[in-house]
Short mmCIF file of C-alpha atoms in Angstrom, two decimals:
data_model
loop_
_atom_site.label_atom_id
_atom_site.label_comp_id
_atom_site.label_asym_id
_atom_site.label_seq_id
_atom_site.Cartn_x
_atom_site.Cartn_y
_atom_site.Cartn_z
CA MET B 451 -24.77 -73.71 -17.77
CA LYS B 452 -23.46 -72.48 -14.54
CA GLN B 453 -21.66 -69.56 -16.34
CA LEU B 454 -24.85 -68.95 -18.29
CA GLY B 455 -26.86 -68.86 -15.27
CA LEU B 456 -24.43 -66.55 -13.53
CA LEU B 457 -24.46 -64.23 -16.54
CA THR B 458 -28.32 -64.29 -16.72
CA ALA B 459 -28.43 -63.34 -12.98
CA LEU B 460 -26.00 -60.56 -13.34
CA GLY B 461 -27.90 -59.20 -16.33
CA LEU B 462 -31.15 -59.49 -14.49
CA THR B 463 -29.43 -57.55 -11.57
CA ALA B 464 -28.07 -54.90 -13.89
CA LEU B 465 -31.41 -54.50 -15.52
CA ALA B 466 -33.29 -54.04 -12.21
CA THR B 467 -30.70 -51.58 -10.94
CA SER B 468 -31.08 -49.56 -14.31
CA LEU B 469 -34.89 -49.66 -13.98
CA ALA B 470 -34.80 -48.68 -10.26
CA PRO B 471 -34.60 -44.79 -10.72
CA ALA B 472 -37.41 -44.93 -13.38
CA MET B 473 -39.55 -47.16 -11.03
CA ALA B 474 -38.79 -44.82 -8.10
CA GLN B 475 -39.54 -41.75 -10.07
CA GLN B 476 -43.08 -43.13 -11.20
CA GLN B 477 -44.01 -43.59 -7.53
CA THR B 478 -42.97 -40.04 -6.50
CA LEU B 479 -45.46 -37.13 -6.68
CA TYR B 480 -44.01 -33.67 -6.61
CA VAL B 481 -46.00 -30.86 -4.83
CA ALA B 482 -45.07 -27.26 -4.97
CA GLY B 483 -46.74 -25.12 -2.44
CA TYR B 484 -46.19 -22.56 0.32
CA GLY B 485 -43.67 -22.81 3.12
CA GLY B 486 -43.78 -22.05 6.72
CA SER B 487 -46.62 -22.99 8.80
CA PHE B 488 -48.71 -24.21 5.76
CA GLU B 489 -45.93 -26.54 4.70
CA LYS B 490 -45.79 -28.04 8.32
CA THR B 491 -49.67 -28.48 8.35
CA ILE B 492 -49.50 -30.34 4.88
CA ARG B 493 -46.42 -32.42 5.97
CA THR B 494 -48.10 -33.53 9.23
CA GLU B 495 -51.72 -33.69 8.21
CA VAL B 496 -52.15 -34.50 4.56
CA ILE B 497 -48.93 -36.32 3.24
CA PRO B 498 -48.73 -39.28 5.50
CA ALA B 499 -52.20 -40.45 5.15
CA PHE B 500 -52.04 -39.83 1.30
CA GLU B 501 -48.63 -41.70 1.02
CA LYS B 502 -50.18 -44.71 2.81
CA ALA B 503 -53.28 -44.67 0.90
CA HIS B 504 -51.77 -44.42 -2.47
CA ASP B 505 -48.58 -46.18 -1.93
CA VAL B 506 -46.41 -42.96 -3.20
CA LYS B 507 -43.70 -40.91 -1.95
CA VAL B 508 -44.63 -37.19 -1.93
CA GLU B 509 -41.85 -34.79 -2.45
CA TYR B 510 -43.01 -31.32 -1.16
CA VAL B 511 -41.14 -28.29 -2.73
CA ALA B 512 -41.59 -25.22 -0.68
CA GLY B 513 -41.83 -21.58 -2.03
CA ASN B 514 -44.09 -18.77 -2.28
CA SER B 515 -46.41 -18.49 -5.22
CA THR B 516 -44.06 -16.35 -7.51
CA ASP B 517 -41.40 -19.01 -6.80
CA THR B 518 -43.78 -21.83 -7.93
CA LEU B 519 -44.75 -19.90 -10.97
CA ALA B 520 -41.19 -19.29 -11.93
CA LYS B 521 -40.31 -23.06 -11.58
CA LEU B 522 -43.14 -23.88 -13.76
CA GLN B 523 -41.95 -21.42 -16.50
CA ALA B 524 -38.17 -22.54 -16.16
CA GLN B 525 -39.29 -26.21 -16.60
CA LYS B 526 -41.81 -25.53 -19.45
CA GLY B 527 -41.81 -28.57 -21.88
CA ASN B 528 -40.04 -30.72 -19.15
CA GLN B 529 -42.18 -30.28 -16.04
CA GLN B 530 -41.08 -32.01 -12.85
CA ILE B 531 -43.85 -30.63 -10.51
CA ASP B 532 -47.15 -32.54 -10.44
CA VAL B 533 -49.16 -30.28 -8.30
CA ALA B 534 -48.81 -26.61 -7.84
CA ILE B 535 -50.42 -24.70 -5.00
CA VAL B 536 -50.40 -21.04 -5.31
CA ASP B 537 -52.53 -17.81 -4.68
CA ASP B 538 -55.36 -16.98 -6.99
CA GLY B 539 -53.58 -14.46 -8.83
CA PRO B 540 -50.52 -16.30 -9.70
CA MET B 541 -52.89 -19.44 -10.50
CA TYR B 542 -54.80 -17.39 -13.18
CA GLN B 543 -51.35 -16.56 -14.87
CA ALA B 544 -50.47 -20.29 -14.82
CA ILE B 545 -53.60 -21.27 -16.50
CA GLN B 546 -53.29 -18.55 -19.02
CA LEU B 547 -49.78 -19.87 -19.71
CA GLY B 548 -51.14 -23.52 -20.19
CA PHE B 549 -49.41 -24.90 -17.08
CA CYS B 550 -52.59 -26.21 -15.63
CA GLY B 551 -54.50 -29.57 -16.63
CA LYS B 552 -58.02 -30.20 -15.75
CA VAL B 553 -58.89 -31.08 -12.26
CA GLU B 554 -61.36 -34.10 -12.29
CA GLY B 555 -64.12 -35.17 -10.11
CA LEU B 556 -64.62 -31.80 -8.14
CA PRO B 557 -66.96 -32.08 -5.34
CA ALA B 558 -70.63 -30.99 -6.12
CA ASP B 559 -70.87 -28.68 -3.13
CA LEU B 560 -67.92 -26.47 -3.83
CA TYR B 561 -68.81 -22.50 -3.49
CA ASP B 562 -68.89 -20.94 -6.85
CA LEU B 563 -65.88 -18.76 -6.18
CA ALA B 564 -63.81 -21.91 -5.79
CA ARG B 565 -64.12 -22.89 -9.40
CA PHE B 566 -61.78 -21.59 -12.00
CA LYS B 567 -62.65 -21.47 -15.68
CA ASP B 568 -62.78 -25.05 -17.22
CA ASP B 569 -61.87 -26.48 -13.86
CA ARG B 570 -58.14 -25.91 -14.70
CA ALA B 571 -57.74 -25.21 -11.06
CA VAL B 572 -59.70 -25.10 -7.78
CA ALA B 573 -59.52 -23.19 -4.62
CA THR B 574 -58.73 -25.05 -1.55
CA GLY B 575 -59.00 -22.17 0.99
CA LEU B 576 -60.27 -18.69 1.49
CA VAL B 577 -58.01 -16.31 3.16
CA ALA B 578 -58.46 -12.58 3.91
CA THR B 579 -55.73 -10.09 3.61
CA GLY B 580 -55.69 -7.42 6.40
CA LEU B 581 -53.54 -6.25 9.28
CA MET B 582 -51.60 -8.08 11.92
CA TYR B 583 -50.39 -6.58 15.24
CA ASN B 584 -48.48 -7.50 18.26
CA THR B 585 -51.34 -7.54 20.95
CA LYS B 586 -48.95 -7.52 24.14
CA VAL B 587 -46.76 -4.73 22.89
CA PHE B 588 -49.82 -2.68 21.80
CA ALA B 589 -51.38 -3.16 25.16
CA GLU B 590 -47.99 -2.21 27.13
CA LYS B 591 -47.82 0.89 25.00
CA GLY B 592 -51.46 1.82 25.47
CA TRP B 593 -52.25 1.70 21.54
CA ALA B 594 -55.57 0.97 20.23
CA PRO B 595 -55.79 -1.97 17.76
CA PRO B 596 -55.34 -0.81 14.14
CA THR B 597 -58.77 -0.47 12.29
CA SER B 598 -57.85 0.89 8.77
CA TRP B 599 -55.38 0.67 5.85
CA ASN B 600 -54.52 4.30 6.60
CA ASP B 601 -53.21 3.17 10.00
CA LEU B 602 -50.03 2.09 8.01
CA LYS B 603 -49.18 5.73 7.69
CA ASP B 604 -49.27 6.32 11.43
CA PRO B 605 -45.94 7.80 12.36
CA LYS B 606 -45.79 5.87 15.77
CA TYR B 607 -45.12 2.63 13.78
CA ARG B 608 -42.03 4.03 12.26
CA GLN B 609 -39.55 1.32 11.50
CA THR B 610 -41.87 -1.46 13.00
CA LEU B 611 -44.13 -2.32 10.07
CA VAL B 612 -43.50 -5.22 7.79
CA ILE B 613 -45.13 -5.66 4.34
CA PRO B 614 -44.57 -8.30 1.72
CA PRO B 615 -43.39 -6.62 -1.63
CA ILE B 616 -45.93 -6.36 -4.50
CA ASN B 617 -44.56 -9.71 -6.13
CA ASN B 618 -46.44 -11.20 -3.24
CA THR B 619 -50.08 -11.29 -3.39
CA TYR B 620 -50.47 -9.57 0.40
CA GLY B 621 -48.43 -6.63 -0.79
CA LEU B 622 -50.35 -6.33 -4.19
CA ASN B 623 -53.69 -6.50 -2.31
CA ALA B 624 -52.47 -3.47 -0.06
CA LEU B 625 -51.70 -1.55 -2.96
CA VAL B 626 -54.97 -2.31 -4.78
CA MET B 627 -56.90 -1.42 -1.40
CA LEU B 628 -54.96 2.05 -0.98
CA ALA B 629 -55.76 2.83 -4.69
CA LYS B 630 -59.56 2.11 -4.23
CA MET B 631 -59.66 4.30 -1.05
CA SER B 632 -57.82 7.25 -3.06
CA GLY B 633 -60.51 7.04 -5.86
CA GLY B 634 -58.56 4.86 -8.02
CA SER B 635 -58.88 1.06 -8.91
CA GLU B 636 -56.99 -1.79 -10.47
CA LYS B 637 -56.75 0.38 -13.63
CA ASN B 638 -55.21 3.35 -11.83
CA VAL B 639 -52.84 2.82 -8.86
CA ASP B 640 -50.78 5.94 -9.18
CA ALA B 641 -52.17 7.48 -5.86
CA ALA B 642 -51.23 4.20 -4.17
CA PHE B 643 -47.55 4.25 -5.21
CA LYS B 644 -47.41 7.81 -4.00
CA ILE B 645 -48.86 6.68 -0.58
CA PHE B 646 -46.40 3.99 -0.21
CA LYS B 647 -43.45 6.15 -1.25
CA SER B 648 -43.94 9.23 0.86
CA GLU B 649 -46.45 8.13 3.80
CA ILE B 650 -45.84 4.42 4.47
CA ASN B 651 -42.11 3.88 3.39
CA PRO B 652 -40.93 5.62 6.53
CA ASN B 653 -42.81 3.29 8.76
CA VAL B 654 -41.48 0.15 7.04
CA LEU B 655 -38.86 -2.15 8.75
CA ALA B 656 -38.68 -4.51 5.74
CA TYR B 657 -40.69 -5.54 2.73
CA GLU B 658 -40.51 -9.05 3.46
CA PRO B 659 -41.76 -11.98 1.16
CA SER B 660 -40.71 -14.95 3.57
CA PRO B 661 -43.36 -16.10 6.04
CA GLY B 662 -40.35 -17.53 8.27
CA LYS B 663 -38.58 -14.21 8.19
CA MET B 664 -41.79 -12.22 8.95
CA THR B 665 -42.26 -14.49 11.89
CA GLU B 666 -38.79 -13.91 13.17
CA LEU B 667 -39.02 -10.13 13.07
CA PHE B 668 -42.19 -10.44 15.18
CA GLN B 669 -40.66 -12.87 17.77
CA SER B 670 -37.57 -10.77 17.95
CA GLY B 671 -39.66 -7.69 18.97
CA GLN B 672 -38.52 -5.64 15.75
CA ALA B 673 -41.89 -5.91 14.16
CA LEU B 674 -45.18 -4.89 15.75
CA ILE B 675 -47.58 -4.40 12.86
CA ALA B 676 -47.95 -6.05 9.31
CA VAL B 677 -49.90 -6.66 6.37
CA TRP B 678 -50.63 -10.41 6.17
CA GLY B 679 -53.37 -13.02 5.83
CA THR B 680 -55.61 -14.64 8.21
CA GLY B 681 -53.92 -18.12 7.59
CA ARG B 682 -50.38 -16.69 8.44
CA VAL B 683 -51.60 -14.77 11.52
CA GLN B 684 -53.58 -17.96 12.63
CA GLY B 685 -50.59 -19.93 12.27
CA LEU B 686 -48.44 -17.72 14.34
CA ALA B 687 -50.94 -17.31 16.91
CA ASN B 688 -51.34 -21.12 17.36
CA THR B 689 -47.75 -21.14 18.70
CA GLY B 690 -48.95 -18.98 21.56
CA PHE B 691 -47.22 -15.53 20.17
CA PRO B 692 -49.70 -12.66 21.04
CA VAL B 693 -50.76 -11.50 17.56
CA ASP B 694 -54.14 -10.93 16.29
CA PHE B 695 -55.84 -10.19 12.68
CA VAL B 696 -57.82 -6.95 11.86
CA TYR B 697 -60.32 -6.79 9.15
CA PRO B 698 -59.80 -2.98 8.10
CA LYS B 699 -62.97 -1.07 8.29
CA GLU B 700 -62.61 -0.23 4.39
CA GLY B 701 -62.54 -3.98 3.57
CA ALA B 702 -60.30 -6.91 3.60
CA VAL B 703 -59.15 -8.63 0.35
CA ALA B 704 -60.09 -12.03 -0.68
CA LEU B 705 -56.98 -14.44 -1.35
CA LEU B 706 -57.79 -18.08 -2.55
CA THR B 707 -55.27 -20.66 -2.13
CA ALA B 708 -55.50 -22.64 -5.23
CA ALA B 709 -54.28 -25.96 -6.71
CA CYS B 710 -54.00 -27.45 -10.14
CA PRO B 711 -52.59 -30.54 -11.58
CA VAL B 712 -49.61 -29.51 -13.94
CA ALA B 713 -50.04 -30.31 -17.66
CA LYS B 714 -47.63 -32.62 -18.94
CA PRO B 715 -47.14 -35.86 -20.93
CA LYS B 716 -48.22 -39.00 -18.96
CA ALA B 717 -49.33 -36.75 -16.06
CA SER B 718 -49.74 -38.69 -12.88
CA PRO B 719 -53.55 -39.45 -12.03
CA LEU B 720 -52.32 -39.01 -8.37
CA ALA B 721 -52.13 -35.19 -8.99
CA ASN B 722 -55.87 -35.08 -9.15
CA ALA B 723 -56.03 -37.36 -6.08
CA PHE B 724 -53.73 -35.12 -3.85
CA ILE B 725 -56.09 -32.05 -4.90
CA LYS B 726 -59.07 -34.04 -3.94
CA ALA B 727 -57.54 -34.85 -0.77
CA LEU B 728 -56.99 -31.08 0.02
CA LEU B 729 -60.81 -30.65 -0.52
CA ASP B 730 -61.63 -33.58 1.96
CA PRO B 731 -64.02 -32.01 4.76
CA LYS B 732 -61.50 -33.32 7.46
CA VAL B 733 -58.76 -31.59 5.85
CA GLN B 734 -60.72 -28.42 5.40
CA LEU B 735 -61.51 -28.31 9.08
CA THR B 736 -57.79 -29.00 9.95
CA MET B 737 -56.96 -26.19 7.56
CA LEU B 738 -59.45 -23.93 9.25
CA LYS B 739 -58.08 -24.80 12.76
CA GLU B 740 -54.40 -24.71 12.02
CA TYR B 741 -54.24 -22.10 9.28
CA GLY B 742 -57.38 -20.03 9.64
CA TYR B 743 -58.48 -20.92 6.06
CA GLY B 744 -62.16 -20.65 5.25
CA PRO B 745 -63.62 -23.87 3.88
CA VAL B 746 -64.63 -23.93 0.13
CA LEU B 747 -67.27 -26.66 0.68
CA LYS B 748 -70.79 -25.69 1.55
CA SER B 749 -71.19 -28.99 3.40
CA VAL B 750 -68.37 -28.21 5.88
CA GLU B 751 -69.86 -27.33 9.18
CA VAL B 752 -67.72 -24.97 11.24
CA PRO B 753 -67.55 -24.97 14.96
CA PRO B 754 -68.07 -21.47 16.43
CA GLU B 755 -64.73 -21.62 18.34
CA MET B 756 -62.79 -21.91 15.12
CA VAL B 757 -63.86 -18.86 13.54
CA LYS B 758 -61.85 -16.20 15.41
CA MET B 759 -59.89 -15.03 12.42
CA ALA B 760 -61.00 -17.12 9.38
CA PRO B 761 -63.04 -15.53 6.87
CA VAL B 762 -66.51 -17.48 7.23
CA GLY B 763 -70.10 -16.33 6.54
CA ALA B 764 -70.67 -12.70 6.51
CA ARG B 765 -66.75 -12.05 6.66
CA ALA B 766 -66.27 -14.02 3.62
CA ALA B 767 -69.12 -12.50 1.78
CA ALA B 768 -67.80 -8.95 2.55
CA LEU B 769 -64.31 -9.38 1.03
CA TYR B 770 -63.12 -7.55 -1.81
CA THR B 771 -61.86 -9.70 -4.80
CA PRO B 772 -59.43 -7.81 -7.18
CA ASP B 773 -59.95 -7.96 -10.90
CA TRP B 774 -57.10 -10.32 -11.71
CA THR B 775 -57.49 -9.95 -15.53
CA VAL B 776 -56.39 -6.34 -15.20
CA VAL B 777 -53.73 -6.96 -12.33
CA ASN B 778 -51.89 -9.62 -14.16
CA GLU B 779 -51.79 -7.65 -17.27
CA LYS B 780 -50.10 -4.87 -15.30
CA ARG B 781 -48.24 -6.87 -12.71
CA GLU B 782 -44.69 -6.85 -14.28
CA GLU B 783 -45.09 -3.01 -14.98
CA TRP B 784 -45.97 -2.37 -11.31
CA THR B 785 -43.21 -4.49 -9.95
CA LYS B 786 -40.56 -2.62 -12.06
CA ARG B 787 -42.28 0.60 -10.68
CA TRP B 788 -42.20 -0.83 -7.29
CA ASN B 789 -38.41 -1.64 -7.38
CA ARG B 790 -37.71 1.89 -8.87
CA GLU B 791 -39.76 3.99 -6.71
CA VAL B 792 -40.67 2.25 -3.41
CA GLU B 793 -38.45 -0.59 -2.51
CA ARG B 794 -35.07 0.79 -3.40
#
């Protein structure tokens, strides 16, 4: 009997050991989203409270939007990610490719622009794409702040300009705006490619997709001006570094940060819960303060001291929204052309 009891105990121990990884996996939520200061804010302001409230471990997988979309494509049929946080353009692609489930229980006071078709995703913040510059160095040199997308051509910025490449939404938005200013549109970007190649390229220090490296280039004094978003600029300014954001006179471009629950068998209901946590009014205000995101809820009251850079009110209404149906159809073609003609 003692031997039987020992064998039973050993068997139960072995069974518990074999089940432990599966149980641990069931209690882990994988969230893929931006790196840099966004990741820091999510890790400190959202994840701890969510883990405590839901008795779950959140694993955050950092990467830009194209990185996350590539992971979803690579894991097709065996998705490991539960929540994807990407820019609006890649999110439209993710939805079209069937990677997004339906977001359940969305707040009734969402702005219309925050909703995606069939609620397959939801915007969690509004960002403006425009220009960033080093206020301290500009003042020392006696330079006026930039005011226009055309300032990217100014020869005094030679080898001090940083722009994300067009596989990044910020770089893509710059291309679209230059096309519009030259009489083109998302359907005709030839003029914008020519401007980048002949007039902007001499000024470019780097076509840099990494937020961390972008920050380093400014902190080292190599970069003085850039194309970036209000969220990134606010995050850097919050560290005390002397930068400011400019809404170009021709218009800034809307960029929605969006989240979706990844479609897969036995999808975790906590994916929806995490997305709803991002829409909590307190989190919305935190993202405004720490990251310069315009809230997507009508009920969020924005303190005046928080709107120095963020697209709120009239600024938000004036933003240009690209035609993502056209852009996503052309994106692969444009990227190949960019690599061939611009970023060689």
